[in-house]
Amino acid sequence: MSSKILVLPGDGIGVEVADQAIRVIDKLNELGLDATYEKELVGGASYDANGEPLTSEVLEKAKQSDAILLGAVGGSKWDDVERSKRPEAGLLGLRKELELFANLRPALVFEALASASTLKDEVVSNLDIMIVRELTGGVYFGQPRGIEDTSDGKKAVDTQVYYDYEIDRIARVAFDLARKRNNKVTSVEKANVMETGVLWRQVVKDTHQDFSDVQLENMLADNCAMQLVRNPKQFDVIVTDNLFGDLLSDCAAMLTGSLGMLPSASLGAENNGKRHGLFEPVHGSAPDIAGQDKANPIATILSLSMMLKYNLNQSELSDKVESAVQKVLSEGFRTGDIYTSENQTLVSCSKMGDLIIERI
Ligand code: NAD
């Protein structure tokens, strides 16, 4: 049966990079993918057309699809729109309604781009790690929260809360992924000073009993930040909570050098062998270069590659896409954001799409 992909280009360069990913889907269909796709509005584009950043019709289509590919949302045009109707609310609405609790952010350094990192080549060359961040719980959502006046002055409260089921399900995602990679999970918390850290470590240990073939290590979050910069290649899969994951995934991302290269996936719970998945580049709508055919489409094409691997069960096609990207880079083709020397060939967004498709 053919897979149904919902494409939500969004705003700014989201439209340009999503177009290139769609062309890759067309190419993969010639190679046996068997996927159909439909384009819909989200974010500012949806607000302009419908007065809402995410309509109930599009949400329903998202629920019915096998996977969603998103470009980016946002732009200063919508700065004065009320918070609940801003472009970002469309994205948050999708994550919430589809219960996308697991955020996967790979930090992958292509050999040809190792010099774009601020770290030494030998530290990052061929780096391939995956950060699995819990996305729907923890201190960003815990109650009580707020700022109140007290007799001692103003008091601000945030609350870190985790239930055991939330830790168990994210740990399962991490162990599962490790089995498809290098079989090692590093679970990161601060069990030395936080109760949620103590529960986190205990639950991950219990869940590990179902994955005893996977190597498990525990690491304190502050040490993990240091190790990511000192020797990132020691890691395979890192699993951590919402707050630590926010920080550590940005830190790991910078090991790779450019925002235009970073894919991501957000996954929901497994149901009858299927799970919701939203695949999107880490970058935003880049208003400064929007509409100029200058954006790097690789983050979005690599997000499509994650979709092939994690939601559509097409690992071979996913590998083909990644090899094509690797080849284009090693032949010296670069969009403006990763162009670093005159020996390289500067290309547009659509030309980068052409070059990758030719090599798939
Ligand atoms: P941004 O990621 O859009 O851009 C930051 C810088 O990186 C810009 O100079 C941009 O030109 C460059 N850049 C980003 N992606 C690129 C690509 N693929 N190729 C080449 N260069 C690229 O971040 P920002 O400027 O802080 O935000 C712009 C808008 O995007 C804001 O409205 C913000 O809210 C929104 N945003 C959306 C998402 C999302 O949709 N997931 C994420 C971050 C920001």
mmCIF file of C-alpha atoms and ligand atoms in Angstrom:
data_model
loop_
_atom_site.group_PDB
_atom_site.id
_atom_site.type_symbol
_atom_site.label_atom_id
_atom_site.label_comp_id
_atom_site.label_asym_id
_atom_site.label_seq_id
_atom_site.Cartn_x
_atom_site.Cartn_y
_atom_site.Cartn_z
ATOM 1 C CA MET A 1 0.000 0.000 0.000
ATOM 2 C CA SER A 2 1.385 3.415 -0.855
ATOM 3 C CA SER A 3 2.525 5.749 1.943
ATOM 4 C CA LYS A 4 0.792 9.095 2.436
ATOM 5 C CA ILE A 5 3.071 12.054 3.100
ATOM 6 C CA LEU A 6 1.653 15.418 4.115
ATOM 7 C CA VAL A 7 3.963 18.265 3.071
ATOM 8 C CA LEU A 8 3.643 21.528 4.999
ATOM 9 C CA PRO A 9 6.120 23.985 3.429
ATOM 10 C CA GLY A 10 5.159 26.866 5.772
ATOM 11 C CA ASP A 11 6.809 30.257 5.364
ATOM 12 C CA GLY A 12 9.942 31.911 3.962
ATOM 13 C CA ILE A 13 12.609 29.459 2.803
ATOM 14 C CA GLY A 14 10.371 26.642 4.099
ATOM 15 C CA VAL A 15 8.640 26.785 0.706
ATOM 16 C CA GLU A 16 11.891 26.609 -1.274
ATOM 17 C CA VAL A 17 13.498 23.781 0.702
ATOM 18 C CA ALA A 18 10.252 21.746 0.803
ATOM 19 C CA ASP A 19 10.053 22.025 -3.019
ATOM 20 C CA GLN A 20 13.467 20.371 -3.329
ATOM 21 C CA ALA A 21 12.448 17.584 -0.919
ATOM 22 C CA ILE A 22 9.299 16.981 -3.001
ATOM 23 C CA ARG A 23 11.477 16.582 -6.104
ATOM 24 C CA VAL A 24 13.490 13.989 -4.161
ATOM 25 C CA ILE A 25 10.249 12.114 -3.340
ATOM 26 C CA ASP A 26 9.400 12.118 -7.079
ATOM 27 C CA LYS A 27 12.817 10.650 -7.835
ATOM 28 C CA LEU A 28 12.480 8.006 -5.100
ATOM 29 C CA ASN A 29 9.067 7.023 -6.472
ATOM 30 C CA GLU A 30 10.859 6.115 -9.725
ATOM 31 C CA LEU A 31 13.082 3.853 -7.589
ATOM 32 C CA GLY A 32 10.189 2.051 -5.897
ATOM 33 C CA LEU A 33 9.182 4.244 -2.934
ATOM 34 C CA ASP A 34 5.430 4.214 -3.719
ATOM 35 C CA ALA A 35 4.501 7.361 -1.799
ATOM 36 C CA THR A 36 1.831 9.949 -2.521
ATOM 37 C CA TYR A 37 2.040 13.465 -1.149
ATOM 38 C CA GLU A 38 -0.259 16.387 -0.634
ATOM 39 C CA LYS A 39 0.777 19.986 0.117
ATOM 40 C CA GLU A 40 -1.065 22.074 2.708
ATOM 41 C CA LEU A 41 -0.646 25.408 4.473
ATOM 42 C CA VAL A 42 0.728 25.873 7.981
ATOM 43 C CA GLY A 43 2.097 28.808 9.993
ATOM 44 C CA GLY A 44 1.894 32.354 8.653
ATOM 45 C CA ALA A 45 0.762 31.160 5.210
ATOM 46 C CA SER A 46 -2.206 29.401 6.808
ATOM 47 C CA TYR A 47 -2.953 32.431 9.016
ATOM 48 C CA ASP A 48 -3.049 34.691 5.948
ATOM 49 C CA ALA A 49 -5.380 32.322 4.071
ATOM 50 C CA ASN A 50 -7.574 31.057 6.923
ATOM 51 C CA GLY A 51 -7.024 33.226 10.002
ATOM 52 C CA GLU A 52 -5.491 30.208 11.814
ATOM 53 C CA PRO A 53 -1.895 28.878 11.759
ATOM 54 C CA LEU A 54 -3.236 25.299 11.728
ATOM 55 C CA THR A 55 -6.763 24.522 10.536
ATOM 56 C CA SER A 56 -8.718 21.503 11.788
ATOM 57 C CA GLU A 57 -8.772 20.127 8.205
ATOM 58 C CA VAL A 58 -4.973 20.163 7.993
ATOM 59 C CA LEU A 59 -4.669 18.666 11.480
ATOM 60 C CA GLU A 60 -7.016 15.846 10.423
ATOM 61 C CA LYS A 61 -4.913 15.233 7.289
ATOM 62 C CA ALA A 62 -1.805 15.154 9.487
ATOM 63 C CA LYS A 63 -3.442 12.494 11.692
ATOM 64 C CA GLN A 64 -4.364 10.420 8.643
ATOM 65 C CA SER A 65 -0.935 10.628 7.005
ATOM 66 C CA ASP A 66 1.960 8.194 7.462
ATOM 67 C CA ALA A 67 4.408 11.063 7.948
ATOM 68 C CA ILE A 68 4.601 14.833 7.783
ATOM 69 C CA LEU A 69 7.377 16.862 6.177
ATOM 70 C CA LEU A 70 7.541 20.474 7.337
ATOM 71 C CA GLY A 71 9.663 23.349 5.952
ATOM 72 C CA ALA A 72 9.699 26.194 8.489
ATOM 73 C CA VAL A 73 7.262 28.708 9.944
ATOM 74 C CA GLY A 74 7.461 32.318 11.051
ATOM 75 C CA GLY A 75 8.527 35.774 9.999
ATOM 76 C CA SER A 76 8.337 39.362 11.196
ATOM 77 C CA LYS A 77 5.166 39.900 9.140
ATOM 78 C CA TRP A 78 3.236 38.101 11.904
ATOM 79 C CA ASP A 79 4.993 39.720 14.913
ATOM 80 C CA ASP A 80 1.877 41.632 15.947
ATOM 81 C CA VAL A 81 -0.532 38.713 15.643
ATOM 82 C CA GLU A 82 -1.852 37.441 19.011
ATOM 83 C CA ARG A 83 0.244 34.600 20.462
ATOM 84 C CA SER A 84 -2.309 31.806 19.872
ATOM 85 C CA LYS A 85 -2.480 32.645 16.146
ATOM 86 C CA ARG A 86 1.234 33.168 15.505
ATOM 87 C CA PRO A 87 2.913 30.857 12.958
ATOM 88 C CA GLU A 88 4.775 28.983 15.751
ATOM 89 C CA ALA A 89 1.416 28.068 17.345
ATOM 90 C CA GLY A 90 0.697 25.960 14.233
ATOM 91 C CA LEU A 91 3.827 23.904 14.808
ATOM 92 C CA LEU A 92 3.237 23.584 18.562
ATOM 93 C CA GLY A 93 -0.363 22.559 17.849
ATOM 94 C CA LEU A 94 0.795 19.755 15.549
ATOM 95 C CA ARG A 95 3.309 18.483 18.127
ATOM 96 C CA LYS A 96 0.693 18.548 20.882
ATOM 97 C CA GLU A 97 -2.229 17.054 18.949
ATOM 98 C CA LEU A 98 -0.107 14.229 17.537
ATOM 99 C CA GLU A 99 1.549 13.677 20.948
ATOM 100 C CA LEU A 100 5.032 13.856 19.458
ATOM 101 C CA PHE A 101 6.991 13.184 22.634
ATOM 102 C CA ALA A 102 10.339 12.103 21.156
ATOM 103 C CA ASN A 103 12.561 14.617 19.382
ATOM 104 C CA LEU A 104 15.438 13.099 17.413
ATOM 105 C CA ARG A 105 18.300 15.366 16.434
ATOM 106 C CA PRO A 106 21.243 13.719 14.710
ATOM 107 C CA ALA A 107 24.604 15.465 14.695
ATOM 108 C CA LEU A 108 26.225 14.180 11.553
ATOM 109 C CA VAL A 109 29.469 15.618 10.210
ATOM 110 C CA PHE A 110 30.135 14.906 6.566
ATOM 111 C CA GLU A 111 33.858 14.458 5.944
ATOM 112 C CA ALA A 112 33.843 17.286 3.381
ATOM 113 C CA LEU A 113 32.411 19.716 5.934
ATOM 114 C CA ALA A 114 34.585 18.849 8.956
ATOM 115 C CA SER A 115 36.481 22.114 8.524
ATOM 116 C CA ALA A 116 33.223 24.102 8.941
ATOM 117 C CA SER A 117 33.133 23.098 12.644
ATOM 118 C CA THR A 118 34.812 25.278 15.255
ATOM 119 C CA LEU A 119 36.378 22.094 16.687
ATOM 120 C CA LYS A 120 39.422 20.330 15.253
ATOM 121 C CA ASP A 121 38.808 18.131 12.176
ATOM 122 C CA GLU A 122 39.907 14.937 13.948
ATOM 123 C CA VAL A 123 37.432 15.537 16.807
ATOM 124 C CA VAL A 124 34.386 15.871 14.534
ATOM 125 C CA SER A 125 35.228 14.249 11.200
ATOM 126 C CA ASN A 126 32.652 11.481 10.461
ATOM 127 C CA LEU A 127 30.833 12.188 13.722
ATOM 128 C CA ASP A 128 27.422 10.486 13.840
ATOM 129 C CA ILE A 129 25.485 10.825 17.082
ATOM 130 C CA MET A 130 21.782 11.011 17.829
ATOM 131 C CA ILE A 131 20.210 13.040 20.631
ATOM 132 C CA VAL A 132 16.796 11.822 21.761
ATOM 133 C CA ARG A 133 15.058 14.574 23.721
ATOM 134 C CA GLU A 134 11.822 14.154 25.678
ATOM 135 C CA LEU A 135 9.595 16.846 24.199
ATOM 136 C CA THR A 136 6.245 17.011 25.979
ATOM 137 C CA GLY A 137 7.078 16.839 29.697
ATOM 138 C CA GLY A 138 9.509 18.244 32.240
ATOM 139 C CA VAL A 139 10.091 21.768 33.437
ATOM 140 C CA TYR A 140 8.640 23.524 30.365
ATOM 141 C CA PHE A 141 5.193 22.148 31.175
ATOM 142 C CA GLY A 142 5.219 21.238 34.921
ATOM 143 C CA GLN A 143 2.789 22.886 37.337
ATOM 144 C CA PRO A 144 2.839 24.992 39.445
ATOM 145 C CA ARG A 145 4.583 27.734 37.522
ATOM 146 C CA GLY A 146 4.396 31.513 37.564
ATOM 147 C CA ILE A 147 5.672 34.682 39.140
ATOM 148 C CA GLU A 148 4.027 35.938 42.334
ATOM 149 C CA ASP A 149 4.493 38.691 44.899
ATOM 150 C CA THR A 150 5.474 37.435 48.350
ATOM 151 C CA SER A 151 6.528 39.128 51.591
ATOM 152 C CA ASP A 152 10.141 38.358 50.561
ATOM 153 C CA GLY A 153 9.739 39.968 47.123
ATOM 154 C CA LYS A 154 8.783 38.560 43.744
ATOM 155 C CA LYS A 155 9.034 34.769 43.489
ATOM 156 C CA ALA A 156 9.306 32.762 40.249
ATOM 157 C CA VAL A 157 8.496 29.052 40.138
ATOM 158 C CA ASP A 158 9.015 26.389 37.458
ATOM 159 C CA THR A 159 8.376 22.751 38.246
ATOM 160 C CA GLN A 160 10.186 19.742 36.784
ATOM 161 C CA VAL A 161 7.772 16.793 36.696
ATOM 162 C CA TYR A 162 8.216 13.364 35.134
ATOM 163 C CA TYR A 163 5.979 10.308 35.358
ATOM 164 C CA ASP A 164 7.568 6.894 35.008
ATOM 165 C CA TYR A 165 5.571 6.151 31.813
ATOM 166 C CA GLU A 166 7.030 9.260 30.154
ATOM 167 C CA ILE A 167 10.575 8.123 30.924
ATOM 168 C CA ASP A 168 9.875 4.531 29.891
ATOM 169 C CA ARG A 169 8.479 5.475 26.458
ATOM 170 C CA ILE A 170 11.351 7.833 25.578
ATOM 171 C CA ALA A 171 13.893 5.243 26.764
ATOM 172 C CA ARG A 172 12.258 2.656 24.466
ATOM 173 C CA VAL A 173 12.651 5.007 21.487
ATOM 174 C CA ALA A 174 16.344 5.454 22.340
ATOM 175 C CA PHE A 175 17.056 1.725 22.804
ATOM 176 C CA ASP A 176 15.208 0.920 19.577
ATOM 177 C CA LEU A 177 17.256 3.483 17.666
ATOM 178 C CA ALA A 178 20.515 2.241 19.153
ATOM 179 C CA ARG A 179 19.734 -1.224 17.795
ATOM 180 C CA LYS A 180 19.609 0.297 14.288
ATOM 181 C CA ARG A 181 22.879 2.171 14.913
ATOM 182 C CA ASN A 182 25.880 1.309 17.110
ATOM 183 C CA ASN A 183 24.012 -0.303 19.995
ATOM 184 C CA LYS A 184 24.893 2.132 22.766
ATOM 185 C CA VAL A 185 22.662 4.478 24.810
ATOM 186 C CA THR A 186 23.913 7.177 27.165
ATOM 187 C CA SER A 187 21.143 8.247 29.532
ATOM 188 C CA VAL A 188 21.668 11.780 30.818
ATOM 189 C CA GLU A 189 20.191 13.417 33.946
ATOM 190 C CA LYS A 190 21.292 14.936 37.234
ATOM 191 C CA ALA A 191 20.489 12.116 39.633
ATOM 192 C CA ASN A 192 23.037 13.601 42.056
ATOM 193 C CA VAL A 193 20.872 16.666 42.770
ATOM 194 C CA MET A 194 17.382 16.139 41.285
ATOM 195 C CA GLU A 195 14.572 13.754 42.250
ATOM 196 C CA THR A 196 13.441 13.541 38.620
ATOM 197 C CA GLY A 197 17.009 12.456 37.842
ATOM 198 C CA VAL A 198 16.791 9.639 40.407
ATOM 199 C CA LEU A 199 13.499 8.378 38.919
ATOM 200 C CA TRP A 200 14.857 8.826 35.369
ATOM 201 C CA ARG A 201 17.896 6.641 36.100
ATOM 202 C CA GLN A 202 15.775 3.953 37.813
ATOM 203 C CA VAL A 203 13.162 3.743 35.040
ATOM 204 C CA VAL A 204 15.780 3.674 32.257
ATOM 205 C CA LYS A 205 17.516 0.830 34.117
ATOM 206 C CA ASP A 206 14.208 -1.113 34.334
ATOM 207 C CA THR A 207 13.353 -0.486 30.659
ATOM 208 C CA HIS A 208 16.847 -1.631 29.706
ATOM 209 C CA GLN A 209 15.914 -5.163 30.832
ATOM 210 C CA ASP A 210 13.915 -5.441 27.578
ATOM 211 C CA PHE A 211 16.960 -4.292 25.591
ATOM 212 C CA SER A 212 19.825 -6.046 27.362
ATOM 213 C CA ASP A 213 21.701 -6.431 24.037
ATOM 214 C CA VAL A 214 22.143 -2.624 23.978
ATOM 215 C CA GLN A 215 24.956 -1.093 26.038
ATOM 216 C CA LEU A 216 23.652 1.442 28.604
ATOM 217 C CA GLU A 217 25.668 4.077 30.434
ATOM 218 C CA ASN A 218 24.464 6.862 32.742
ATOM 219 C CA MET A 219 26.032 10.298 32.656
ATOM 220 C CA LEU A 220 25.406 13.527 34.549
ATOM 221 C CA ALA A 221 24.231 16.340 32.259
ATOM 222 C CA ASP A 222 27.092 18.715 33.074
ATOM 223 C CA ASN A 223 29.650 16.023 32.298
ATOM 224 C CA CYS A 224 27.791 15.211 29.058
ATOM 225 C CA ALA A 225 28.114 18.847 27.918
ATOM 226 C CA MET A 226 31.872 18.650 28.531
ATOM 227 C CA GLN A 227 32.249 15.271 26.830
ATOM 228 C CA LEU A 228 30.319 16.482 23.763
ATOM 229 C CA VAL A 229 32.956 19.113 23.171
ATOM 230 C CA ARG A 230 35.960 17.024 24.334
ATOM 231 C CA ASN A 231 35.296 13.718 22.585
ATOM 232 C CA PRO A 232 31.877 13.577 20.877
ATOM 233 C CA LYS A 233 32.635 10.344 19.007
ATOM 234 C CA GLN A 234 32.324 8.351 22.271
ATOM 235 C CA PHE A 235 28.510 8.706 21.938
ATOM 236 C CA ASP A 236 25.988 6.831 19.822
ATOM 237 C CA VAL A 237 22.481 7.640 21.164
ATOM 238 C CA ILE A 238 21.999 10.133 24.011
ATOM 239 C CA VAL A 239 18.589 10.121 25.721
ATOM 240 C CA THR A 240 17.625 12.950 28.025
ATOM 241 C CA ASP A 241 14.811 15.149 29.335
ATOM 242 C CA ASN A 242 13.267 18.225 27.740
ATOM 243 C CA LEU A 243 15.492 20.892 29.320
ATOM 244 C CA PHE A 244 18.843 19.088 29.110
ATOM 245 C CA GLY A 245 17.927 17.904 25.610
ATOM 246 C CA ASP A 246 17.243 21.471 24.496
ATOM 247 C CA LEU A 247 20.730 22.541 25.560
ATOM 248 C CA LEU A 248 22.692 19.438 24.598
ATOM 249 C CA SER A 249 21.119 19.120 21.135
ATOM 250 C CA ASP A 250 22.045 22.716 20.272
ATOM 251 C CA CYS A 251 25.561 22.097 21.573
ATOM 252 C CA ALA A 252 25.862 18.917 19.469
ATOM 253 C CA ALA A 253 24.379 20.711 16.460
ATOM 254 C CA MET A 254 27.141 23.274 16.490
ATOM 255 C CA LEU A 255 29.748 20.520 16.240
ATOM 256 C CA THR A 256 28.517 20.146 12.674
ATOM 257 C CA GLY A 257 29.022 23.766 11.623
ATOM 258 C CA SER A 258 25.845 24.862 9.828
ATOM 259 C CA LEU A 259 22.152 25.278 10.540
ATOM 260 C CA GLY A 260 21.336 24.490 6.899
ATOM 261 C CA MET A 261 22.594 20.908 7.373
ATOM 262 C CA LEU A 262 20.584 19.848 10.444
ATOM 263 C CA PRO A 263 17.553 17.561 10.147
ATOM 264 C CA SER A 264 15.164 16.495 12.935
ATOM 265 C CA ALA A 265 12.278 14.168 13.625
ATOM 266 C CA SER A 266 9.545 14.241 16.257
ATOM 267 C CA LEU A 267 7.877 10.899 16.892
ATOM 268 C CA GLY A 268 4.737 9.814 18.733
ATOM 269 C CA ALA A 269 3.777 6.577 20.457
ATOM 270 C CA GLU A 270 3.718 3.344 18.488
ATOM 271 C CA ASN A 271 0.235 2.092 17.691
ATOM 272 C CA ASN A 272 -0.235 -1.186 15.757
ATOM 273 C CA GLY A 273 3.306 -0.920 14.417
ATOM 274 C CA LYS A 274 2.810 2.695 13.229
ATOM 275 C CA ARG A 275 3.694 6.006 14.843
ATOM 276 C CA HIS A 276 3.076 9.660 13.974
ATOM 277 C CA GLY A 277 6.196 11.436 12.764
ATOM 278 C CA LEU A 278 6.949 15.050 11.918
ATOM 279 C CA PHE A 279 10.183 15.591 10.002
ATOM 280 C CA GLU A 280 11.649 19.085 9.663
ATOM 281 C CA PRO A 281 14.913 20.978 9.391
ATOM 282 C CA VAL A 282 16.146 22.573 12.623
ATOM 283 C CA HIS A 283 16.444 26.012 10.996
ATOM 284 C CA GLY A 284 13.713 28.638 10.722
ATOM 285 C CA SER A 285 12.201 30.509 7.791
ATOM 286 C CA ALA A 286 15.330 32.682 7.222
ATOM 287 C CA PRO A 287 13.525 35.855 6.091
ATOM 288 C CA ASP A 288 16.906 37.414 5.169
ATOM 289 C CA ILE A 289 17.346 35.041 2.199
ATOM 290 C CA ALA A 290 13.734 33.967 1.525
ATOM 291 C CA GLY A 291 12.550 34.021 -2.097
ATOM 292 C CA GLN A 292 16.104 34.283 -3.487
ATOM 293 C CA ASP A 293 16.793 30.598 -4.235
ATOM 294 C CA LYS A 294 19.788 30.747 -1.862
ATOM 295 C CA ALA A 295 18.692 28.440 0.980
ATOM 296 C CA ASN A 296 20.455 25.185 1.690
ATOM 297 C CA PRO A 297 17.873 22.396 1.115
ATOM 298 C CA ILE A 298 20.075 19.657 2.646
ATOM 299 C CA ALA A 299 18.592 19.832 6.192
ATOM 300 C CA THR A 300 15.128 19.231 4.708
ATOM 301 C CA ILE A 301 16.321 16.499 2.343
ATOM 302 C CA LEU A 302 18.048 14.783 5.297
ATOM 303 C CA SER A 303 14.785 15.148 7.289
ATOM 304 C CA LEU A 304 13.079 13.285 4.443
ATOM 305 C CA SER A 305 15.821 10.684 4.720
ATOM 306 C CA MET A 306 15.002 10.272 8.445
ATOM 307 C CA MET A 307 11.347 9.832 7.486
ATOM 308 C CA LEU A 308 12.292 7.050 5.077
ATOM 309 C CA LYS A 309 14.292 5.298 7.796
ATOM 310 C CA TYR A 310 12.064 5.769 10.840
ATOM 311 C CA ASN A 311 8.492 5.984 9.545
ATOM 312 C CA LEU A 312 8.362 4.459 6.070
ATOM 313 C CA ASN A 313 10.668 1.493 6.652
ATOM 314 C CA GLN A 314 12.813 2.366 3.620
ATOM 315 C CA SER A 315 16.353 2.224 5.014
ATOM 316 C CA GLU A 316 17.916 1.464 1.648
ATOM 317 C CA LEU A 317 16.391 4.533 -0.006
ATOM 318 C CA SER A 318 17.364 6.603 3.036
ATOM 319 C CA ASP A 319 20.989 5.457 2.622
ATOM 320 C CA LYS A 320 20.829 6.375 -1.082
ATOM 321 C CA VAL A 321 19.756 9.919 -0.225
ATOM 322 C CA GLU A 322 22.512 10.319 2.385
ATOM 323 C CA SER A 323 25.172 8.987 -0.008
ATOM 324 C CA ALA A 324 24.005 11.414 -2.697
ATOM 325 C CA VAL A 325 24.346 14.338 -0.258
ATOM 326 C CA GLN A 326 27.790 13.102 0.772
ATOM 327 C CA LYS A 327 28.841 12.851 -2.893
ATOM 328 C CA VAL A 328 27.642 16.341 -3.822
ATOM 329 C CA LEU A 329 29.557 17.810 -0.876
ATOM 330 C CA SER A 330 32.741 15.884 -1.576
ATOM 331 C CA GLU A 331 32.584 17.102 -5.202
ATOM 332 C CA GLY A 332 32.786 20.620 -3.774
ATOM 333 C CA PHE A 333 29.267 21.967 -4.398
ATOM 334 C CA ARG A 334 28.059 24.392 -1.712
ATOM 335 C CA THR A 335 25.129 26.697 -1.023
ATOM 336 C CA GLY A 336 26.109 30.091 0.411
ATOM 337 C CA ASP A 337 25.835 29.089 4.094
ATOM 338 C CA ILE A 338 28.503 26.356 3.754
ATOM 339 C CA TYR A 339 30.664 27.983 1.081
ATOM 340 C CA THR A 340 34.108 28.492 2.605
ATOM 341 C CA SER A 341 36.684 28.644 -0.208
ATOM 342 C CA GLU A 342 37.151 29.526 -3.858
ATOM 343 C CA ASN A 343 37.912 25.905 -4.708
ATOM 344 C CA GLN A 344 34.232 25.170 -4.121
ATOM 345 C CA THR A 345 31.324 25.732 -6.520
ATOM 346 C CA LEU A 346 28.618 28.038 -5.183
ATOM 347 C CA VAL A 347 25.150 26.801 -6.146
ATOM 348 C CA SER A 348 21.525 27.846 -5.596
ATOM 349 C CA CYS A 349 18.886 25.971 -3.600
ATOM 350 C CA SER A 350 17.288 24.481 -6.717
ATOM 351 C CA LYS A 351 20.682 23.588 -8.264
ATOM 352 C CA MET A 352 21.638 21.776 -5.040
ATOM 353 C CA GLY A 353 18.347 19.867 -5.423
ATOM 354 C CA ASP A 354 19.249 18.974 -9.041
ATOM 355 C CA LEU A 355 22.721 17.765 -8.051
ATOM 356 C CA ILE A 356 21.460 15.553 -5.221
ATOM 357 C CA ILE A 357 18.684 14.067 -7.383
ATOM 358 C CA GLU A 358 21.156 13.291 -10.195
ATOM 359 C CA ARG A 359 23.268 11.297 -7.703
ATOM 360 C CA ILE A 360 20.461 9.292 -6.039
HETATM 361 P P1 NAD B 1 16.668 31.051 11.060
HETATM 362 O O1 NAD B 1 17.044 29.639 11.308
HETATM 363 O O2 NAD B 1 15.511 31.270 10.174
HETATM 364 O O3 NAD B 1 17.930 31.843 10.429
HETATM 365 C C1 NAD B 1 19.149 32.082 11.144
HETATM 366 C C2 NAD B 1 20.267 32.378 10.132
HETATM 367 O O4 NAD B 1 20.645 31.172 9.472
HETATM 368 C C3 NAD B 1 19.850 33.361 9.032
HETATM 369 O O5 NAD B 1 20.935 34.173 8.695
HETATM 370 C C4 NAD B 1 19.494 32.464 7.864
HETATM 371 O O6 NAD B 1 19.682 33.061 6.593
HETATM 372 C C5 NAD B 1 20.453 31.278 8.069
HETATM 373 N N1 NAD B 1 19.833 30.035 7.603
HETATM 374 C C6 NAD B 1 18.876 29.316 8.242
HETATM 375 N N2 NAD B 1 18.539 28.245 7.515
HETATM 376 C C7 NAD B 1 19.282 28.299 6.391
HETATM 377 C C8 NAD B 1 19.356 27.467 5.229
HETATM 378 N N3 NAD B 1 18.614 26.365 5.077
HETATM 379 N N4 NAD B 1 20.219 27.827 4.269
HETATM 380 C C9 NAD B 1 20.989 28.913 4.381
HETATM 381 N N5 NAD B 1 20.964 29.735 5.449
HETATM 382 C C10 NAD B 1 20.117 29.429 6.446
HETATM 383 O O7 NAD B 1 16.428 31.718 12.483
HETATM 384 P P2 NAD B 1 15.863 33.189 12.840
HETATM 385 O O8 NAD B 1 16.358 34.183 11.846
HETATM 386 O O9 NAD B 1 16.143 33.350 14.283
HETATM 387 O O10 NAD B 1 14.287 33.059 12.688
HETATM 388 C C11 NAD B 1 13.552 33.470 11.524
HETATM 389 C C12 NAD B 1 12.097 33.033 11.703
HETATM 390 O O11 NAD B 1 12.019 31.613 11.743
HETATM 391 C C13 NAD B 1 11.471 33.543 12.997
HETATM 392 O O12 NAD B 1 10.142 33.914 12.722
HETATM 393 C C14 NAD B 1 11.502 32.325 13.900
HETATM 394 O O13 NAD B 1 10.467 32.336 14.858
HETATM 395 C C15 NAD B 1 11.291 31.205 12.915
HETATM 396 N N6 NAD B 1 11.812 29.879 13.347
HETATM 397 C C16 NAD B 1 11.074 28.806 12.971
HETATM 398 C C17 NAD B 1 11.533 27.541 13.265
HETATM 399 C C18 NAD B 1 10.722 26.361 12.790
HETATM 400 O O14 NAD B 1 9.884 26.518 11.915
HETATM 401 N N7 NAD B 1 10.961 25.166 13.308
HETATM 402 C C19 NAD B 1 12.750 27.362 13.926
HETATM 403 C C20 NAD B 1 13.499 28.487 14.275
HETATM 404 C C21 NAD B 1 13.021 29.758 13.962
#
